[in-house]
PDB file of C-alpha atoms in Angstrom:
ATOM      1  CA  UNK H  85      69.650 -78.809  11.784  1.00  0.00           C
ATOM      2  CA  UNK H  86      67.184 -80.020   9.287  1.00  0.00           C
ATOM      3  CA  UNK H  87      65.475 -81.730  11.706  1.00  0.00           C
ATOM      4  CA  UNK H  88      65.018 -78.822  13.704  1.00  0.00           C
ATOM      5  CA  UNK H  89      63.515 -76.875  10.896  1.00  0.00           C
ATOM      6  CA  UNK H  90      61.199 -78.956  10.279  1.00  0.00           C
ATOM      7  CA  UNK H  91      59.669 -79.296  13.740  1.00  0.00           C
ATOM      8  CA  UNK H  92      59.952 -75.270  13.930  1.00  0.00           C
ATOM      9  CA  UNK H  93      57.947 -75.216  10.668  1.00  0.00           C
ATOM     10  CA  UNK H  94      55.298 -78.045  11.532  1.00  0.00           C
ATOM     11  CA  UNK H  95      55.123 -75.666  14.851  1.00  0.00           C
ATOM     12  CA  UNK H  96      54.446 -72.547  13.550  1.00  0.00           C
ATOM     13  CA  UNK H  97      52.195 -74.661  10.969  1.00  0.00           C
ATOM     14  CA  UNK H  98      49.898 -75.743  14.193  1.00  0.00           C
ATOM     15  CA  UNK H  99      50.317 -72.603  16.084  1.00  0.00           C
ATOM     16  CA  UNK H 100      48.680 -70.401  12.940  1.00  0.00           C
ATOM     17  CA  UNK H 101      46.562 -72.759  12.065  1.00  0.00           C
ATOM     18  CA  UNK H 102      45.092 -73.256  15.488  1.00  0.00           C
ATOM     19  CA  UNK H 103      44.572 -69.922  16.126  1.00  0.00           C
ATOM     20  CA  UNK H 104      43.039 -69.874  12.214  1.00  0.00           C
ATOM     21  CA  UNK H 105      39.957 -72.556  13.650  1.00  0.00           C
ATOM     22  CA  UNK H 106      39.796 -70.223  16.947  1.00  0.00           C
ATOM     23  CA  UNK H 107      38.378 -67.218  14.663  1.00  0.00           C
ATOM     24  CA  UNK H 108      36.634 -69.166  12.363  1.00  0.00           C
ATOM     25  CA  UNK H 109      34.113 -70.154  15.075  1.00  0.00           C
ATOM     26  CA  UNK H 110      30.659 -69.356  14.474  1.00  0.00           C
ATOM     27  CA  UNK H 111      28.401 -67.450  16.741  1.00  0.00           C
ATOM     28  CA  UNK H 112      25.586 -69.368  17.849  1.00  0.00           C
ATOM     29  CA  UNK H 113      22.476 -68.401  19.544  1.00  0.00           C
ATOM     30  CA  UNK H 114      19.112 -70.012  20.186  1.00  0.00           C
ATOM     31  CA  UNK H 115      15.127 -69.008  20.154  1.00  0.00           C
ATOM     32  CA  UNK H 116      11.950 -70.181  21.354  1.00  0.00           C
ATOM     33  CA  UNK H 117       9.645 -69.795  18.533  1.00  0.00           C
ATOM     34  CA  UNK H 118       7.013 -71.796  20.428  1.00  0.00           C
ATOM     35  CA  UNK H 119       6.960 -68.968  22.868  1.00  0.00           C
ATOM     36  CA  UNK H 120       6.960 -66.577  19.807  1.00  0.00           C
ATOM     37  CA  UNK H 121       3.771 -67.953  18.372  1.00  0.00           C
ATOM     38  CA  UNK H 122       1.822 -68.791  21.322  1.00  0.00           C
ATOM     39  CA  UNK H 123       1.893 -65.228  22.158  1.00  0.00           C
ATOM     40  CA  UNK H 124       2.339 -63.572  18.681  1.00  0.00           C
ATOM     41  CA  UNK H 125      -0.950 -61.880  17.481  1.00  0.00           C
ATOM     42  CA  UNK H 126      -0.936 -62.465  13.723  1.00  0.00           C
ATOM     43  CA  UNK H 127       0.637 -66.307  14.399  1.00  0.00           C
ATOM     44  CA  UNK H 128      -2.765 -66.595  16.238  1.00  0.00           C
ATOM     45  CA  UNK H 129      -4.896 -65.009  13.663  1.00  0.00           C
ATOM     46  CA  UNK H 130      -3.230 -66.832  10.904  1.00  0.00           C
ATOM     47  CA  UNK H 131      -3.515 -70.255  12.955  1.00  0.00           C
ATOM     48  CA  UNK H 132      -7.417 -69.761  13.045  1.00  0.00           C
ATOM     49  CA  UNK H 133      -7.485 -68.096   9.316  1.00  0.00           C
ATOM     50  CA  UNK H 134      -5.468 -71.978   8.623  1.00  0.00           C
ATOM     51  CA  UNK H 135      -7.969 -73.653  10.177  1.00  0.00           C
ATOM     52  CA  UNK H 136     -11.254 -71.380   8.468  1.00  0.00           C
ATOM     53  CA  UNK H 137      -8.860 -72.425   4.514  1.00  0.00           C
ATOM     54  CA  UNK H 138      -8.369 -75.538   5.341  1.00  0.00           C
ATOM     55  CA  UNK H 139     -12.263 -76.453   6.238  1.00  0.00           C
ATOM     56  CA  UNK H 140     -13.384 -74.348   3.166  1.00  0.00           C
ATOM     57  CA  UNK H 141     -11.301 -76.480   1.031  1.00  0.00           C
ATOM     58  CA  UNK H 142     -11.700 -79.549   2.271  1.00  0.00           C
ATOM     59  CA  UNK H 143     -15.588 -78.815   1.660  1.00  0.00           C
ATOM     60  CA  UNK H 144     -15.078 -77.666  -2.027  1.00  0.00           C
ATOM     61  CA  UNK H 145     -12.995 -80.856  -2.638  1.00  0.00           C
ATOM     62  CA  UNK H 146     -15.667 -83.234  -1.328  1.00  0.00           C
ATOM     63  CA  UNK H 147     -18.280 -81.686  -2.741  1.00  0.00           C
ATOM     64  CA  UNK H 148     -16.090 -82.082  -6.480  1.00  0.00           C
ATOM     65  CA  UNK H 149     -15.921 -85.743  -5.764  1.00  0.00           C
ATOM     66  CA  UNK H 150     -19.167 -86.565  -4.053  1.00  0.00           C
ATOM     67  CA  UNK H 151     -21.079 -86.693  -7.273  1.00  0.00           C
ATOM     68  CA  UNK H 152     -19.251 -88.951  -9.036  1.00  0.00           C
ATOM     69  CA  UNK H 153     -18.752 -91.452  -5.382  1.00  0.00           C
ATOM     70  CA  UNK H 154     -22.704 -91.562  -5.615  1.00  0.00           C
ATOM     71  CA  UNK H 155     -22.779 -92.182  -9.012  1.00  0.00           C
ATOM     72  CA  UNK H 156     -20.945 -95.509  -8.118  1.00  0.00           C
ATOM     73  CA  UNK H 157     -23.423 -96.089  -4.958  1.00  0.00           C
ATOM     74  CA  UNK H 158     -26.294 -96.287  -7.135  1.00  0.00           C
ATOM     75  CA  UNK H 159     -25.222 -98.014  -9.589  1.00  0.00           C
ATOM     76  CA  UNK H 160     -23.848-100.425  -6.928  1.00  0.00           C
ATOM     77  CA  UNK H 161     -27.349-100.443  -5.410  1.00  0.00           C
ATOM     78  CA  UNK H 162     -29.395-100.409  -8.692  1.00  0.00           C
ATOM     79  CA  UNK H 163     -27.352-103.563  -9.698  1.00  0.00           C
ATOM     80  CA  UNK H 164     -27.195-105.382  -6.887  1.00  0.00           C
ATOM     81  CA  UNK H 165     -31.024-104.775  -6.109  1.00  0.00           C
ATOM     82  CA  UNK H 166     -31.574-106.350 -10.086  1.00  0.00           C
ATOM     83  CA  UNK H 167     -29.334-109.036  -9.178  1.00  0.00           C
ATOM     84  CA  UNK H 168     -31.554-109.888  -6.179  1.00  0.00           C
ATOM     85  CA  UNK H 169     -34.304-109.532  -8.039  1.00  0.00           C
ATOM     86  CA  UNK H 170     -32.856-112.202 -10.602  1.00  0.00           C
ATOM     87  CA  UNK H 171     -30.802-114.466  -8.881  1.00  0.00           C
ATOM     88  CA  UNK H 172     -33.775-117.310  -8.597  1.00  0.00           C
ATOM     89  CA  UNK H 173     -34.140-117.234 -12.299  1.00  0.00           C
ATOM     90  CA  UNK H 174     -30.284-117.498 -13.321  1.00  0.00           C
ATOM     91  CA  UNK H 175     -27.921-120.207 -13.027  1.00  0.00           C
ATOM     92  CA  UNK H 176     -25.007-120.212 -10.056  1.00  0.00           C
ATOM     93  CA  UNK H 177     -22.153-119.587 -12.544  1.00  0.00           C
ATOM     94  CA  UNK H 178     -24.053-116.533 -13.371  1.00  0.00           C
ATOM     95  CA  UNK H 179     -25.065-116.074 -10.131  1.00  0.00           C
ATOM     96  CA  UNK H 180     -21.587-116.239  -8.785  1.00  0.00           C
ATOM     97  CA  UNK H 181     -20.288-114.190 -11.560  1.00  0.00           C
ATOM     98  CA  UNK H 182     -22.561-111.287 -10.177  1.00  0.00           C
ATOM     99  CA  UNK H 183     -21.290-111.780  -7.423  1.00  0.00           C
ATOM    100  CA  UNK H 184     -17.847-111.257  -7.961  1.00  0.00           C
ATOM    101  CA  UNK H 185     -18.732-108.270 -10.771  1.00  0.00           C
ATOM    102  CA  UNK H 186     -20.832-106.564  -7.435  1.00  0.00           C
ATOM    103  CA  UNK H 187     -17.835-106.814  -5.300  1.00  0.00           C
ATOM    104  CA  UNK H 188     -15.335-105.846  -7.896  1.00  0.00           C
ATOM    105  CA  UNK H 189     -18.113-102.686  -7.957  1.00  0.00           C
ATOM    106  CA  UNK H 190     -17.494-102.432  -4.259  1.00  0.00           C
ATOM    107  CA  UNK H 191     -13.928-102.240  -4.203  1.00  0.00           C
ATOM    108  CA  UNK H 192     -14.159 -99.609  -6.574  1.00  0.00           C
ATOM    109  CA  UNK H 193     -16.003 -97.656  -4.447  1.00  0.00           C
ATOM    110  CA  UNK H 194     -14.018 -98.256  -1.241  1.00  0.00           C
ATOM    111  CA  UNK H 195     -10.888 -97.092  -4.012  1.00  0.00           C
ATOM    112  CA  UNK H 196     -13.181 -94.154  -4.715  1.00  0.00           C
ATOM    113  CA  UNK H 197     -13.778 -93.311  -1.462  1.00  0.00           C
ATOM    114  CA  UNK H 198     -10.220 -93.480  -0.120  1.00  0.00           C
ATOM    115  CA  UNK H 199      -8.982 -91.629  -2.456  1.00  0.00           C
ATOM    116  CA  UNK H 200     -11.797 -89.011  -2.168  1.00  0.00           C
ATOM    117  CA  UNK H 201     -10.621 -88.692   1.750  1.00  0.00           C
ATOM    118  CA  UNK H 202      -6.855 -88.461   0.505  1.00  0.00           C
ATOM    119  CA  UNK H 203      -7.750 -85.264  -1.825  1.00  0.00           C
ATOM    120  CA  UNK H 204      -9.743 -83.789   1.130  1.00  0.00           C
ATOM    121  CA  UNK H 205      -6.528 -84.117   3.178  1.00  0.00           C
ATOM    122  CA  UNK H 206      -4.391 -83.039   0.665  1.00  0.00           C
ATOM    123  CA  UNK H 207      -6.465 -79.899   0.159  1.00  0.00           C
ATOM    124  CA  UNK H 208      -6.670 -78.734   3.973  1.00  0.00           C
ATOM    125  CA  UNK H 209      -3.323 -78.931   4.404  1.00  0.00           C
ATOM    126  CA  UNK H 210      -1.948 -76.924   1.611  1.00  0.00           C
ATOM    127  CA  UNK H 211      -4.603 -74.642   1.964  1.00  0.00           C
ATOM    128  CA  UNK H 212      -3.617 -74.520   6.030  1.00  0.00           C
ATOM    129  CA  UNK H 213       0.236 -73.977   4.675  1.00  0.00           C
ATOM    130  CA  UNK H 214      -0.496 -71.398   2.659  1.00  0.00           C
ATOM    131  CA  UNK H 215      -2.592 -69.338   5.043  1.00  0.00           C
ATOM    132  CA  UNK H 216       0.644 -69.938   7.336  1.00  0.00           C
ATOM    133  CA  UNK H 217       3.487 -69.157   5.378  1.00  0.00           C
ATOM    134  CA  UNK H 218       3.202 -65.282   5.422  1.00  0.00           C
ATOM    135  CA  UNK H 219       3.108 -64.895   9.092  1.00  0.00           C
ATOM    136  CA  UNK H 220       5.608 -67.843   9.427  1.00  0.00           C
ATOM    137  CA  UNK H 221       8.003 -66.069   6.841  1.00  0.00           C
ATOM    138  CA  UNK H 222       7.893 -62.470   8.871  1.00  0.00           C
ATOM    139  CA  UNK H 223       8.782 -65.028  11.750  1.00  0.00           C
ATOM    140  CA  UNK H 224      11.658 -66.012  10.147  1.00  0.00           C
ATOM    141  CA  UNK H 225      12.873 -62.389   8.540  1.00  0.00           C
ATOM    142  CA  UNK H 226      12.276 -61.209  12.122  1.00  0.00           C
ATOM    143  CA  UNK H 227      14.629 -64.125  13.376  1.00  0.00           C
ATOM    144  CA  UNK H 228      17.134 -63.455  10.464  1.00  0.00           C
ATOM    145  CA  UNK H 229      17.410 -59.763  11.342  1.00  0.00           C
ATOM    146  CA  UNK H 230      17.693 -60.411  14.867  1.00  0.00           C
ATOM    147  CA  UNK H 231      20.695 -62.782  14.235  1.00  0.00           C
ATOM    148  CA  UNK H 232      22.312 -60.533  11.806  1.00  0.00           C
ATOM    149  CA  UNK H 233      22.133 -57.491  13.933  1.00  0.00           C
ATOM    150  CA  UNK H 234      23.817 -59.113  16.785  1.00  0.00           C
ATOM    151  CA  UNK H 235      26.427 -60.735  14.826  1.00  0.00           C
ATOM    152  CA  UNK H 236      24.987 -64.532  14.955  1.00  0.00           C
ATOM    153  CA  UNK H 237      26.060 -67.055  12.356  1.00  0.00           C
ATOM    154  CA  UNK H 238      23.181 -69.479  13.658  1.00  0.00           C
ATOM    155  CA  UNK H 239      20.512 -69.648  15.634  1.00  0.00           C
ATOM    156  CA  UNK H 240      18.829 -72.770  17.046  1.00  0.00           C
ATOM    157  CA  UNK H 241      15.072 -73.660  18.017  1.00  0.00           C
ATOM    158  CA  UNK H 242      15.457 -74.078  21.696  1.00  0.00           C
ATOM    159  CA  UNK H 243      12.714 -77.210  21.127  1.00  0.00           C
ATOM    160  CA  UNK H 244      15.515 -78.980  18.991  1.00  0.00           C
ATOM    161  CA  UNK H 245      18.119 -78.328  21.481  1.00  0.00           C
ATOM    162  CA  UNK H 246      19.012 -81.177  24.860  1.00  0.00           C
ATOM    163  CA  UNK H 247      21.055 -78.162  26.504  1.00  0.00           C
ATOM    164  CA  UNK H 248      20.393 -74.389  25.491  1.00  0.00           C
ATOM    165  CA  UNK H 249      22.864 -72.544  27.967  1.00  0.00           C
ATOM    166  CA  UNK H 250      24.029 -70.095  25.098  1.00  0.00           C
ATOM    167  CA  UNK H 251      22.488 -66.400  24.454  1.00  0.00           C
ATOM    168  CA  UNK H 252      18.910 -66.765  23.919  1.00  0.00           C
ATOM    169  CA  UNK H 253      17.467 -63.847  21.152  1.00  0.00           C
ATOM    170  CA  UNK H 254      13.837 -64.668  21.907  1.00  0.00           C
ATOM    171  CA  UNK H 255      13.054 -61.103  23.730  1.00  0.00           C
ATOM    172  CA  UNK H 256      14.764 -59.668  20.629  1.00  0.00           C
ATOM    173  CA  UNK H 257      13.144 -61.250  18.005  1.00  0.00           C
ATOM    174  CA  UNK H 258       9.398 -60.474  20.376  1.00  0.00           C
ATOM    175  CA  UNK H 259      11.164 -56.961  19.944  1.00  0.00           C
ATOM    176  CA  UNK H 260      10.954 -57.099  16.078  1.00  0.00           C
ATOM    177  CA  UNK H 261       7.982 -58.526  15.840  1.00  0.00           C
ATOM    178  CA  UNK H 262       5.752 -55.815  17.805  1.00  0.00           C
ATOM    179  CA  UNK H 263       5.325 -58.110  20.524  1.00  0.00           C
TER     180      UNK H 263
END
């Protein structure tokens, strides 16, 4: 008899909690927003606004650092040109000790140089993210009403997806946008 409870019990157990896991499935849904932006005005204008920011920047941040990168090239070239001048008239320890003291003077300027091209590149592309980010946020509100007017728990980018065979919400969300 006790035996028979039990399996009762571990049955009803499995029965409620199967049908528990059955209702707490998610809706999910999937968009293209590729073929959102390649079509959605302001994506378009913001894309070329990105790319106006992110040329304007990258021109005030070399200009910042070009004076002091020719700084170094002169010196480099005043130096080295006095060096030549020189060289006949010193000794080679000193000689060679130029030497080393103008290529230490080059590396620094290679150093300079590199990391000139690394704030350039860090400039354009937050200045590219920021011109983005408004139209890309009223994207994703757009996306994020869409879903929670037609009762989805989560919606996909088609792009990220090897099979997308479930409702697609990309005329929707064109809806909300104006498109």
């Amino acid at each position: 008899k006790m035996k028979r409870l039990k399996t009762l019990l571990l049955a009803i157990t499995l029965f409620v909690g199967g049908f528990t896991i059955a209702n707490a499935q998610s809706k999910v849904a999937h968009v293209n927003t590729q073929e959102i932006t390649s079509v959605y005005p302001a994506f378009i204008q913001a894309q070329k606004d990105a790319q106006t920011a992110g040329q304007t920047a990258g021109k005030a941040t070399a200009d910042a650092g070009k004076p002091q990168y020719d700084d170094m090239v002169k010196l480099y070239e005043e130096t080295a040109k006095k060096y030549q001048n020189e060289a006949g008239t010193q000794t080679d320890a000193v000689n060679q000790s130029r030497g080393k003291e103008l290529q230490q003077m080059q590396a620094a300027i290679y150093d300079q140089e590199q990391l000139l091209q690394q704030n350039i590149q860090t400039s354009v592309q937050k200045a590219q993210y920021e011109a983005m980010l408004p139209v890309r946020n009223k994207m994703m509100e757009a996306i994020n009403k869409v879903a929670n007017t037609l009762g989805y728990d989560y919606v996909l980018d088609v792009a990220s997806l090897v099979v997308a065979n479930g409702p697609d919400i990309t005329a929707e969300v064109k809806k909300e946008l104006g498109i």
